[in-house]
Every structure is written in structure tokens, then in C-alpha cells.
Coordinates of C-alpha atoms in Angstrom, one line a residue:
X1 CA 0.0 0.0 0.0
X2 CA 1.1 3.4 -1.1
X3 CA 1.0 6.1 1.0
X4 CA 3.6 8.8 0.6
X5 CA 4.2 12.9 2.4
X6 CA 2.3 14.5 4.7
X7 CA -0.9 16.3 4.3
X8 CA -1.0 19.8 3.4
X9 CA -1.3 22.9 5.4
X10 CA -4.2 24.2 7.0
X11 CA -6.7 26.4 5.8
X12 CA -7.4 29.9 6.2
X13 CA -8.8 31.3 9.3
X14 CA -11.1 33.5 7.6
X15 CA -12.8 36.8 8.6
X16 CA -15.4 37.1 11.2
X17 CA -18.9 36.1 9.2
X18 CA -21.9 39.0 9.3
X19 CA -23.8 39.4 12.4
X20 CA -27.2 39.7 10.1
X21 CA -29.6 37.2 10.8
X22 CA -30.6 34.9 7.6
X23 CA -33.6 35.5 5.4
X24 CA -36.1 34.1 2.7
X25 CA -33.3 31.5 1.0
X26 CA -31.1 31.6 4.5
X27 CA -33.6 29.0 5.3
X28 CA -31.6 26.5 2.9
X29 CA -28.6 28.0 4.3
X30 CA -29.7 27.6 8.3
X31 CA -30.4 24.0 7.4
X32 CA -26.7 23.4 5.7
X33 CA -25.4 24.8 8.6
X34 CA -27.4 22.7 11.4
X35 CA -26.4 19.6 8.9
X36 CA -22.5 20.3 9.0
X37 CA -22.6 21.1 12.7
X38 CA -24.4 17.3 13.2
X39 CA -21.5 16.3 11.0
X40 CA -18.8 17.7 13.1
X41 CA -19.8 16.6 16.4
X42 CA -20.4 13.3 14.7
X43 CA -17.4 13.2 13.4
X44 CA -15.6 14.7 16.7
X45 CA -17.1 12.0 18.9
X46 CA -15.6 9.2 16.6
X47 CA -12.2 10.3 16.7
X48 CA -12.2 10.4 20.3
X49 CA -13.9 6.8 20.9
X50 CA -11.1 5.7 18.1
X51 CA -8.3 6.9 19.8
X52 CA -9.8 5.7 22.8
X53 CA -9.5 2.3 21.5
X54 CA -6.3 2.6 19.9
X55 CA -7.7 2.2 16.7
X56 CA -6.1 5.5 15.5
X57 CA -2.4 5.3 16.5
X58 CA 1.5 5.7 14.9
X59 CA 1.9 3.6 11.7
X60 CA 5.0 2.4 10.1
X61 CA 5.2 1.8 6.5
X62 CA 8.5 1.8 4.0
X63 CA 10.7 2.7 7.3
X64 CA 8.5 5.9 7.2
X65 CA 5.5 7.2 10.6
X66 CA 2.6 8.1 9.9
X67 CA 1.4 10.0 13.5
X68 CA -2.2 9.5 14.8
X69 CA -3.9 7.2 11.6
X70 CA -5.9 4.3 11.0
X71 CA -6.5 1.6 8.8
X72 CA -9.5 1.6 6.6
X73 CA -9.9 -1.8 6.2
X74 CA -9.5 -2.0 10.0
X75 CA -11.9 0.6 10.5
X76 CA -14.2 -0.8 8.8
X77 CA -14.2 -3.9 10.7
X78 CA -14.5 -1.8 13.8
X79 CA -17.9 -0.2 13.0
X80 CA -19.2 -3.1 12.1
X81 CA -18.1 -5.3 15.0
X82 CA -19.5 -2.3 17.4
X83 CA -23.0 -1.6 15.5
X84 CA -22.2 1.8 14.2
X85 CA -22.6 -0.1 10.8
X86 CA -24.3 -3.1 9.1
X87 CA -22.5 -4.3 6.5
X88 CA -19.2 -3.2 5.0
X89 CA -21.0 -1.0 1.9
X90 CA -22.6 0.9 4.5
X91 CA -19.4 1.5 6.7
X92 CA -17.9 2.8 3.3
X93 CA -20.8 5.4 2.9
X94 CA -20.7 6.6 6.7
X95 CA -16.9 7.3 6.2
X96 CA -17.4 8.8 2.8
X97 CA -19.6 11.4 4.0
X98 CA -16.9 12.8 6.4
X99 CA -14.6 12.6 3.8
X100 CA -16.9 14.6 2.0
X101 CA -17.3 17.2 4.8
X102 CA -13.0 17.3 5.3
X103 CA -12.9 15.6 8.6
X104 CA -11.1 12.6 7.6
X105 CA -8.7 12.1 4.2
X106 CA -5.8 10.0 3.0
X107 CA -2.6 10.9 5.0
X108 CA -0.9 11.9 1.6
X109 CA -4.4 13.3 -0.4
X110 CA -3.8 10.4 -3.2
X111 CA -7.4 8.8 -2.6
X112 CA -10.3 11.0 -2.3
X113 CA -12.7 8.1 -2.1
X114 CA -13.2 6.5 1.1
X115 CA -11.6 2.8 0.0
X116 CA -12.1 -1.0 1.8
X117 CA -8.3 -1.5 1.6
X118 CA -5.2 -1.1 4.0
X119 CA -4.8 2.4 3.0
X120 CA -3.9 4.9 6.1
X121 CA -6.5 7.9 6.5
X122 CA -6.6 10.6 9.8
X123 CA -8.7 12.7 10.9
X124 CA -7.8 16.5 10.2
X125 CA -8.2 17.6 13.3
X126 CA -5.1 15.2 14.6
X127 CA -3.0 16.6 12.1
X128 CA -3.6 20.4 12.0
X129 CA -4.9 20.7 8.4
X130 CA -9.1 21.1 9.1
X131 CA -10.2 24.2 7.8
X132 CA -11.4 26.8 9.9
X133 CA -14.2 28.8 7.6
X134 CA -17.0 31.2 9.4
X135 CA -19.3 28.5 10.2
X136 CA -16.0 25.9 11.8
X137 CA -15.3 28.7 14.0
X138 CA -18.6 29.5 14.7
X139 CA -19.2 26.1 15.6
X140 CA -16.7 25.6 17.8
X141 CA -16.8 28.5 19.8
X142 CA -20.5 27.7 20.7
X143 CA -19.1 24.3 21.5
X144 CA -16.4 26.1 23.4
X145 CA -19.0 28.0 25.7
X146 CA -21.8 25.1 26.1
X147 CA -19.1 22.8 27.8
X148 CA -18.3 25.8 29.9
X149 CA -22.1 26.9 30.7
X150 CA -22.7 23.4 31.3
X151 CA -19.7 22.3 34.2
X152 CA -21.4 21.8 37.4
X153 CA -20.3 25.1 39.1
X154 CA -22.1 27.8 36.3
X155 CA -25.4 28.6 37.4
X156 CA -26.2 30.7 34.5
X157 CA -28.6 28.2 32.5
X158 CA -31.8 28.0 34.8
X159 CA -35.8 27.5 34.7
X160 CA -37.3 30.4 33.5
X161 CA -40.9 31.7 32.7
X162 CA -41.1 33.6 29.5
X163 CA -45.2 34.6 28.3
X164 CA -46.6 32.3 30.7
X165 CA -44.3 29.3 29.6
X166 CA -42.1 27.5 31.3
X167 CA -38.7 26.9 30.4
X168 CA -35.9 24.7 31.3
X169 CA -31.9 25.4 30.5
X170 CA -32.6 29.3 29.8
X171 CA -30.2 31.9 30.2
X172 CA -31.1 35.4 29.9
X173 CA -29.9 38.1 27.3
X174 CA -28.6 40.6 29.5
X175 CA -26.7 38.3 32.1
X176 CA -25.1 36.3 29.2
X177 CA -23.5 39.3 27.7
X178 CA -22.2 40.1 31.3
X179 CA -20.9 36.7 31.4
X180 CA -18.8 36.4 28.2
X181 CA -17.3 39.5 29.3
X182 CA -16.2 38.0 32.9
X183 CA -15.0 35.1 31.0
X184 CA -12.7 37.2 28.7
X185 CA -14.6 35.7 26.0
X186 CA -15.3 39.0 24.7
X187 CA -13.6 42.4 26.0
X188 CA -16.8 45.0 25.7
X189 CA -20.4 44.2 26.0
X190 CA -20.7 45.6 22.3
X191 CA -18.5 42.6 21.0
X192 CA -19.8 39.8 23.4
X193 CA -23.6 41.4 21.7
X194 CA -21.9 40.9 17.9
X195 CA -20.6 37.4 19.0
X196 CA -24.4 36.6 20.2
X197 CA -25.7 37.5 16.8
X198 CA -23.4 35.2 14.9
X199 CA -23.9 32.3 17.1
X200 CA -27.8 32.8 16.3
X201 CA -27.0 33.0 12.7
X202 CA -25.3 29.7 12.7
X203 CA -28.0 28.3 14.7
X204 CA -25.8 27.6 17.8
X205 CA -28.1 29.7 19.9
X206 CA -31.9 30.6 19.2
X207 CA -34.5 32.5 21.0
X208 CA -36.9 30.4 23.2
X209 CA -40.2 30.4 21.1
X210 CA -38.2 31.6 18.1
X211 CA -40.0 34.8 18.1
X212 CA -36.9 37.5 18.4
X213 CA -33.3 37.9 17.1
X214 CA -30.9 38.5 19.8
X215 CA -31.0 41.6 21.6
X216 CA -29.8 43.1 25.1
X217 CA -32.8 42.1 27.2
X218 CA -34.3 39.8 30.0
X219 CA -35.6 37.9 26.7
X220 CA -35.0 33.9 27.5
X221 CA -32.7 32.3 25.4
X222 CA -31.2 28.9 25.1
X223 CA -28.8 26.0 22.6
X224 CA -30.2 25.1 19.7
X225 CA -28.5 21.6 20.1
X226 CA -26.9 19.0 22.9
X227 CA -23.3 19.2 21.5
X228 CA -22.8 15.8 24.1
X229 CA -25.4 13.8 23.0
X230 CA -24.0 10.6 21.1
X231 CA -24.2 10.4 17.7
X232 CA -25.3 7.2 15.6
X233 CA -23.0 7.1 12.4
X234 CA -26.1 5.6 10.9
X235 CA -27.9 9.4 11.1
X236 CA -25.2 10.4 8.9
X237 CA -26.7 8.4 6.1
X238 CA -30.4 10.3 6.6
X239 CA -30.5 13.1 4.3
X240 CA -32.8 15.5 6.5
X241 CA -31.6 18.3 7.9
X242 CA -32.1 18.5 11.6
X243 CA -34.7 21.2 12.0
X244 CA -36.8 19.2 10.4
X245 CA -36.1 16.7 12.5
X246 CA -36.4 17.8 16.2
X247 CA -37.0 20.8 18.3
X248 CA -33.5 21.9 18.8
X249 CA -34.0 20.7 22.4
X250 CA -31.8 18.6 24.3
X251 CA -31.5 16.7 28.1
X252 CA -29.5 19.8 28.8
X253 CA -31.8 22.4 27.2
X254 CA -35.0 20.9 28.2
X255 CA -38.1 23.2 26.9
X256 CA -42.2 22.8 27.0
X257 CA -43.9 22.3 23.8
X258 CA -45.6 24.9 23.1
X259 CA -48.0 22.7 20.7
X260 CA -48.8 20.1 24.1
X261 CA -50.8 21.6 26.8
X262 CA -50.2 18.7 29.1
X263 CA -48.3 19.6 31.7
X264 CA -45.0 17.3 31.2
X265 CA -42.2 18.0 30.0
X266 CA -40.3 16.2 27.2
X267 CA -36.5 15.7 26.5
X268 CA -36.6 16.0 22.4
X269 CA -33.4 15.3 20.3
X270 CA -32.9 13.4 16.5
X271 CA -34.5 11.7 14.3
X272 CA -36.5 8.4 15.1
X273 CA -36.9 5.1 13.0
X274 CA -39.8 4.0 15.3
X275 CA -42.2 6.3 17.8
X276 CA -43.0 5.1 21.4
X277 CA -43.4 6.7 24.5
X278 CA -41.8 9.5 26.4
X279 CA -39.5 8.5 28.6
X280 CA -36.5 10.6 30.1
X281 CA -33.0 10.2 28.9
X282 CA -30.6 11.0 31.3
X283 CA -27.4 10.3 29.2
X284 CA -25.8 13.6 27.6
X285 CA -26.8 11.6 26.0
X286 CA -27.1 8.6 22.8
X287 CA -30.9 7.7 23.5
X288 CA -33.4 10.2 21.7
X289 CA -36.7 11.3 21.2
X290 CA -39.1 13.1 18.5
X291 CA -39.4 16.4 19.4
X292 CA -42.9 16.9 17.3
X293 CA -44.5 13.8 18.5
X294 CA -43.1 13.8 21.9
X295 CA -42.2 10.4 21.9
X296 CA -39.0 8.0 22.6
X297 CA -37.1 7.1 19.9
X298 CA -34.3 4.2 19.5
X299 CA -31.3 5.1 17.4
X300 CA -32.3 6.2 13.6
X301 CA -32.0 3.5 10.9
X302 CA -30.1 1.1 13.2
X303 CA -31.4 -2.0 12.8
X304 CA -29.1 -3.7 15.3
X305 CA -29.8 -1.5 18.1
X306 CA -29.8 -3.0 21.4
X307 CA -34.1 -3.6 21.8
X308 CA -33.8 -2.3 25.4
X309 CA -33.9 0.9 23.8
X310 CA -37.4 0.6 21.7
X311 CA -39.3 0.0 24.7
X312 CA -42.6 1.7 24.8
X313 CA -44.0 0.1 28.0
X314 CA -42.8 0.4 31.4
X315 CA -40.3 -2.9 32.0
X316 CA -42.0 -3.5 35.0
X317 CA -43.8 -6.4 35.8
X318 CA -46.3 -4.7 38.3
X319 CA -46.3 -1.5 40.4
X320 CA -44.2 -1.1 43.3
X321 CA -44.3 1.7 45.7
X322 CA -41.8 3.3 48.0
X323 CA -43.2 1.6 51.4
X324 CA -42.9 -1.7 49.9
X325 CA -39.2 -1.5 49.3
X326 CA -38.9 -0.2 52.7
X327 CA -40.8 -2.8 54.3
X328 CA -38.7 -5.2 56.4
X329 CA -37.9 -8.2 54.5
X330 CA -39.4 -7.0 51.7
X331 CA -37.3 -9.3 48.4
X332 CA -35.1 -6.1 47.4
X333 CA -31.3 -5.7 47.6
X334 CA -29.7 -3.0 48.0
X335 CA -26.6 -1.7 45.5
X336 CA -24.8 1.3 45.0
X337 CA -23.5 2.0 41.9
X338 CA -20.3 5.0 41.1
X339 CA -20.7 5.6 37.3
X340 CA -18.4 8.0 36.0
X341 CA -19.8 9.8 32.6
X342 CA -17.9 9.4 29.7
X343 CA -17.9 12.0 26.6
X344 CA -21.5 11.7 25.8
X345 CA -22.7 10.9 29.2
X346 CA -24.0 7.9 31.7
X347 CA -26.1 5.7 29.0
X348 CA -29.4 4.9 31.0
X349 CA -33.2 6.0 31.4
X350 CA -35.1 6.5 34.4
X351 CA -38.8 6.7 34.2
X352 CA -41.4 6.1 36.8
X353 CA -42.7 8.0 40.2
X354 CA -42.1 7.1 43.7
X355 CA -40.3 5.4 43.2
X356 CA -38.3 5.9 40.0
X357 CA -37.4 2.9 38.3
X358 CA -34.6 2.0 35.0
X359 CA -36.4 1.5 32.0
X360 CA -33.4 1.1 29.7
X361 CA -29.7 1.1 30.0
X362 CA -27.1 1.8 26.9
X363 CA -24.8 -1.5 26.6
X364 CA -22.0 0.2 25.5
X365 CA -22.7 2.9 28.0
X366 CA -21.0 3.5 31.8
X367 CA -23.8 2.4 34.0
X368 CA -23.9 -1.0 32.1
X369 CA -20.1 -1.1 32.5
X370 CA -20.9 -0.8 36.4
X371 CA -23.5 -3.0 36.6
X372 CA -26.8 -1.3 36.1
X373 CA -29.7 -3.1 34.9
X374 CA -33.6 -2.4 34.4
X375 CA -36.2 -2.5 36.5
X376 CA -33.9 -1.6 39.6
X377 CA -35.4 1.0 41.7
X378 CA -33.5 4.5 42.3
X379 CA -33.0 5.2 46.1
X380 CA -30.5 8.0 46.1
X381 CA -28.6 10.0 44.3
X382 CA -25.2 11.7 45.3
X383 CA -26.6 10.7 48.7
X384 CA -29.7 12.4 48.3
X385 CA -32.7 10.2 48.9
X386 CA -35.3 9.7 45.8
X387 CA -37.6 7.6 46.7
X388 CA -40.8 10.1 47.1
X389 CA -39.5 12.1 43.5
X390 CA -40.6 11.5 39.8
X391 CA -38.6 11.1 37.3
X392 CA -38.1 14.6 36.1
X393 CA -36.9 15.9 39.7
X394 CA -34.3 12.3 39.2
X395 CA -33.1 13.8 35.8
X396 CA -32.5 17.1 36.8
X397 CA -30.4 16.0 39.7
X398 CA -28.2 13.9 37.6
X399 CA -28.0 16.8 34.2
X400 CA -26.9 19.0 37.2
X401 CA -24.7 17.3 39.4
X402 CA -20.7 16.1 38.9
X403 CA -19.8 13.4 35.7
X404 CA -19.0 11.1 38.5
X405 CA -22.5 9.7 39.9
X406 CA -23.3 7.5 43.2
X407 CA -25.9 6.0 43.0
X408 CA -27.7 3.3 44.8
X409 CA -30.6 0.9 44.3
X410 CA -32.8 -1.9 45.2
X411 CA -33.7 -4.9 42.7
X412 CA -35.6 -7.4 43.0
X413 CA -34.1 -11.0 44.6
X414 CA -34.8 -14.2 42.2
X415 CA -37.0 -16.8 43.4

């Protein structure tokens, strides 16, 4: 196998884009961009996952290094041996579309096509060379903040009321502006207001009920999308842009449908194959839901998801309430779990009211890795005792609270 220099240099940084919000054919344009910000995160949590797993690594080959590649072929193998693909054709397409989109190419640019072969290929952010246009820099200085807005000591995202709706994950106008400038992340109000404008023309940000541009105000604001959730390669392959898709609400950005005069509130996120019911996803997070519908949704197109994540019934067998786990010599067992969050979260679903029960856990996800299984019931968490909570108020304590977890629970001893 051929494989030759090094790649070339990067690209240009590019000028600060417009601070106009988009218009009549920006529409096309707003979708493109929500499409290639899917594609980088996407793309972002992949490299991490493969470097993780050693898959990306130094390569030898004619007594020459090639840093921080992998092998197609071995790749290929990977995704299919860990569900992100079916079949080998499909793996090809997946990896072909962030080829197309510059986040992967051959280590010497000799093979533009995404090829089934021991060829080396790297991701462009592990050699310096991804270009850094308007939107790329847009993008990741949204990404930049969220991860800051979101650590466990920033208060600034908060339940807010805004025309008699309530809404979860808000931050307000005029006290964001005050933070980016206490966070040096602009150095007058005036710019921090200009770098507002561009994030909501590159739909990073977006007003509430979508009803006002950005401006200095106590007007409610909040991230159009959950940059942690974990992505399915397989919604690569599904053409739709993403506003047509969901919401633009997240586990961490958590908003009342203004179509659904129930009182709940749903978590919404991508694209479903299949609709069942609501259920709360506590992982920042891989599991999803239809943001139109208000249902649950397994991961898009993926025919060898897991099944424990298509559940649209409660997994329990019967009702159980707080005072019968408490009673003495009731069948439960106590356990306490530590699960540490990983990039895109904990990887489990909690639905249920006093008490709160697991309706579905990821199997490639941390609380599976530490023993977590359904139909367990939530006592505590972080010490705190749950057991006379509904799920919601068990969410929000988890979204909030530290990546590491403690968490205990009772199941059920076998006859």
C-alpha cells in the first residue's frame, strides 16, 4: 500500500462572518449549517472513541511514521463489530460522507474516495490541516461555551418563565452578555452582543419560542442543540436536515412544547426510526426522542440497536411503591453504583414516580459497565434520597450534578 508525504497545510482562518440574521433562501442556508454542525460533532465524537480504542495510532510503513492514523480496512471492521454499521458497503458510505465534509482524508491526499483497503486515512483535526471557515469557527466556539455553561459550578442556565411558559436550560440576554465578558470571552459588552448575533446565525443559539433575534434584554434564550449527545453514524446516512427533524432541544436544554398543553415535560433530540413513549434520557446523551411527536425514539435507521432501547411500556412487571421497598424483609437488595460519565454521558433512562425505576440502560454505555440493569429502583442519588421524586426531579439532579454519579438501588431477589 502506497502512502507517501504529509498532508497539506491548513486552511485559512477566515474573517469574522456577518452578524445579520438569515432571510427568505437563509432558510436552505440555516439548514446546511445545522447539517454540517451534526456532522462535526459526529465526526468529533468518533475520533475520540477511536483513539480511545487505539484504533487511531503511529503507523510504520517503507521505514516511514505516519502519527495518529488508521487503517481503513481496520476501520471498517470496527464499526461493524460495534454496531455503528451493518454491512461493509454501508461502513464505506458513513466514512465517505466525512470525507466529503473534510474531517477525515488519506494521509498523503492520493485517494479521495473513502476505499475497503489497507490504506492509512486521519482525521484532520489530529493533524492540523481542518479548515477553519466562518461556520467551523462558529461552531466551535459555541461548543467552546456550552461545555463551559454546562460544568457543574455555572449557574447561568436556569428554569425560567417567559409569556406564561415554562422553560428549562434558559439563560437570559442581558446576564449572558455580562458573562462572556467576565470570562474574557469578549472584552466589551458591544462585542460579546456581535458574537451573540453570529452564534444565532449559525444556529448555535436561538430565541426560546423563536419569536426575536438576539438583543440586550431579559428575553429567555437557550442552545439550539446538545453538543454531548452521542451520535449514531447511521444518522449520517439520513439526508434531513435536523430542524426538520427535532425541536432543537436537548437533556440539557430541556423546553415545554408549546403545541402540548399537558403539563410534562419532554427531552426531544434526532430523528427516530420508530415512535414510542416519552420516557427521560438521562445520558448527555445517545438515547433520543421526536421532538414533534413527543415520543421516545431508538437510534435512527439502526437496525441492530440494542431492543432495550425501543421500549414503549414500562419494564416492570407490576407496580411497586416506596413503602414496599422499605418494608422489612421485603425481596429487594440494596446496590450502589459509582458511574463515571464518559464524553457523551451515563447511558441509562429513568422513568417512573415514587419510586423511580430504569427503564433502559445503553450496553455500550457506563452504567452498564458498572452494573446497572432495568427494573432496579432509584433510592439516592449523590446521597440524596429519591424515593418520594418523579422522574423529572431524578433527571435534573443527575444533568446537574458532577460526571461522577453515586448512585444506589434496590432490585428485586430471584426466586
Amino acid at each position: 500500500m502506497e502512502q507517501g508525504g504529509s498532508a497539506g497545510s491548513a486552511g485559512s482562518a477566515g474573517s469574522a462572518g456577518s452578524d445579520s440574521s438569515t432571510s427568505g433562501s437563509g432558510g436552505a442556508q440555516q439548514r446546511e449549517l445545522e447539517r454540517m454542525a451534526e456532522v462535526l460533532v459526529t465526526g468529533e465524537q468518533l475520533r475520540l472513541r477511536l483513539h480511545e480504542e487505539k484504533v487511531i495510532k503511529d503507523r510504520r510503513h517503507h521505514l516511514k511514521t505516519y502519527p495518529n492514523c488508521f487503517v481503513a480496512k481496520e476501520l471498517i471492521d470496527w464499526l461493524i463489530e460495534h454496531k455503528e454499521a451493518s454491512d461493509r458497503e454501508t461502513a464505506i458510505k458513513l466514512m465517505q460522507k466525512l470525507a466529503d465534509r473534510g474531517i477525515i482524508h488519506h494521509v498523503c491526499d492520493e485517494h479521495k474516495e473513502f476505499k475497503d483497503v489497507k490504506l492509512f486515512y486521519r482525521f484532520r483535526k489530529d493533524d492540523g490541516t481542518f479548515p477553519l471557515d466562518n461556520e467551523v469557527k462558529a461552531f466551535m466556539r459555541g461548543q467552546r461555551l456550552y461545555e463551559k455553561l454546562m460544568s457543574p459550578e455555572n449557574t447561568l442556565l436556569q428554569p425560567r418563565e417567559e409569556e406564561g411558559v415554562k422553560y428549562e436550560r434558559t439563560f437570559m440576554a442581558s446576564e449572558f452578555l455580562d458573562w462572556l465578558v467576565q470570562e474574557g470571552e469578549a472584552t466589551t459588552r458591544k462585542e460579546a452582543e456581535q458574537l451573540c448575533h453570529r452564534l444565532m446565525e449559525h444556529g448555535i443559539i436561538q430565541h426560546v419560542s423563536n419569536k426575536h433575534p438576539f438583543v440586550d434584554s431579559n428575553l429567555l434564550y437557550q442552545f439550539r442543540m446538545n453538543f454531548r449527545r452521542r451520535r449514531r453514524l447511521m444518522e449520517l446516512l439520513n439526508e434531513k436536515s435536523p430542524s426538520s427533524q427535532e425541536a432543537h432541544d436537548s437533556p440539557f436544554c430541556l423546553r415545554k412544547q408549546s403545541h402540548d398543553h399537558r403539563k410534562s415535560t419532554s427531552f426531544m433530540s434526532v430523528s427516530p426510526s420508530k415512535e414510542i413513549k416519552i420516557v427521560s434520557a438521562v445520558r448527555r446523551s445517545s438515547m433520543s426522542s421526536c421532538g414533534s411527536s413527543g415520543y421516545f425514539s431508538s437510534s435512527p435507521t439502526l437496525g441492530s440497536s440494542p431492543p432495550v432501547l425501543c421500549n414503549p411500556k414500562s419494564v416492570l412487571k407490576r407496580p411497586v411503591t416506596s413503602e414496599e421497598l422499605l418494608t422489612p424483609g421485603a425481596p429487594y437488595a440494596r446496590k450502589t453504583f459509582t458511574i463515571v460519565g464518559d464524553a457523551v454521558g451515563w447511558g441509562f433512562v429513568v422513568r417512573g414516580s415514587k419510586p423511580c425505576h430504569i427503564q433502559a440502560v445503553d450496553p455500550s454505555g457506563p452504567a452498564a459497565a458498572a452494573g446497572m440493569k432495568v427494573c432496579q429502583f432509584v433510592v439516592s442519588v449523590n446521597g440524596l434520597n429519591v424515593l418520594h421524586v418523579d422522574y423529572r426531579t431524578v433527571s435534573n439532579l443527575i444533568l446537574t450534578g458532577p460526571r461522577t454519579i453515586v448512585m444506589e438501588v434496590m432490585e428485586e431477589l430471584e426466586h
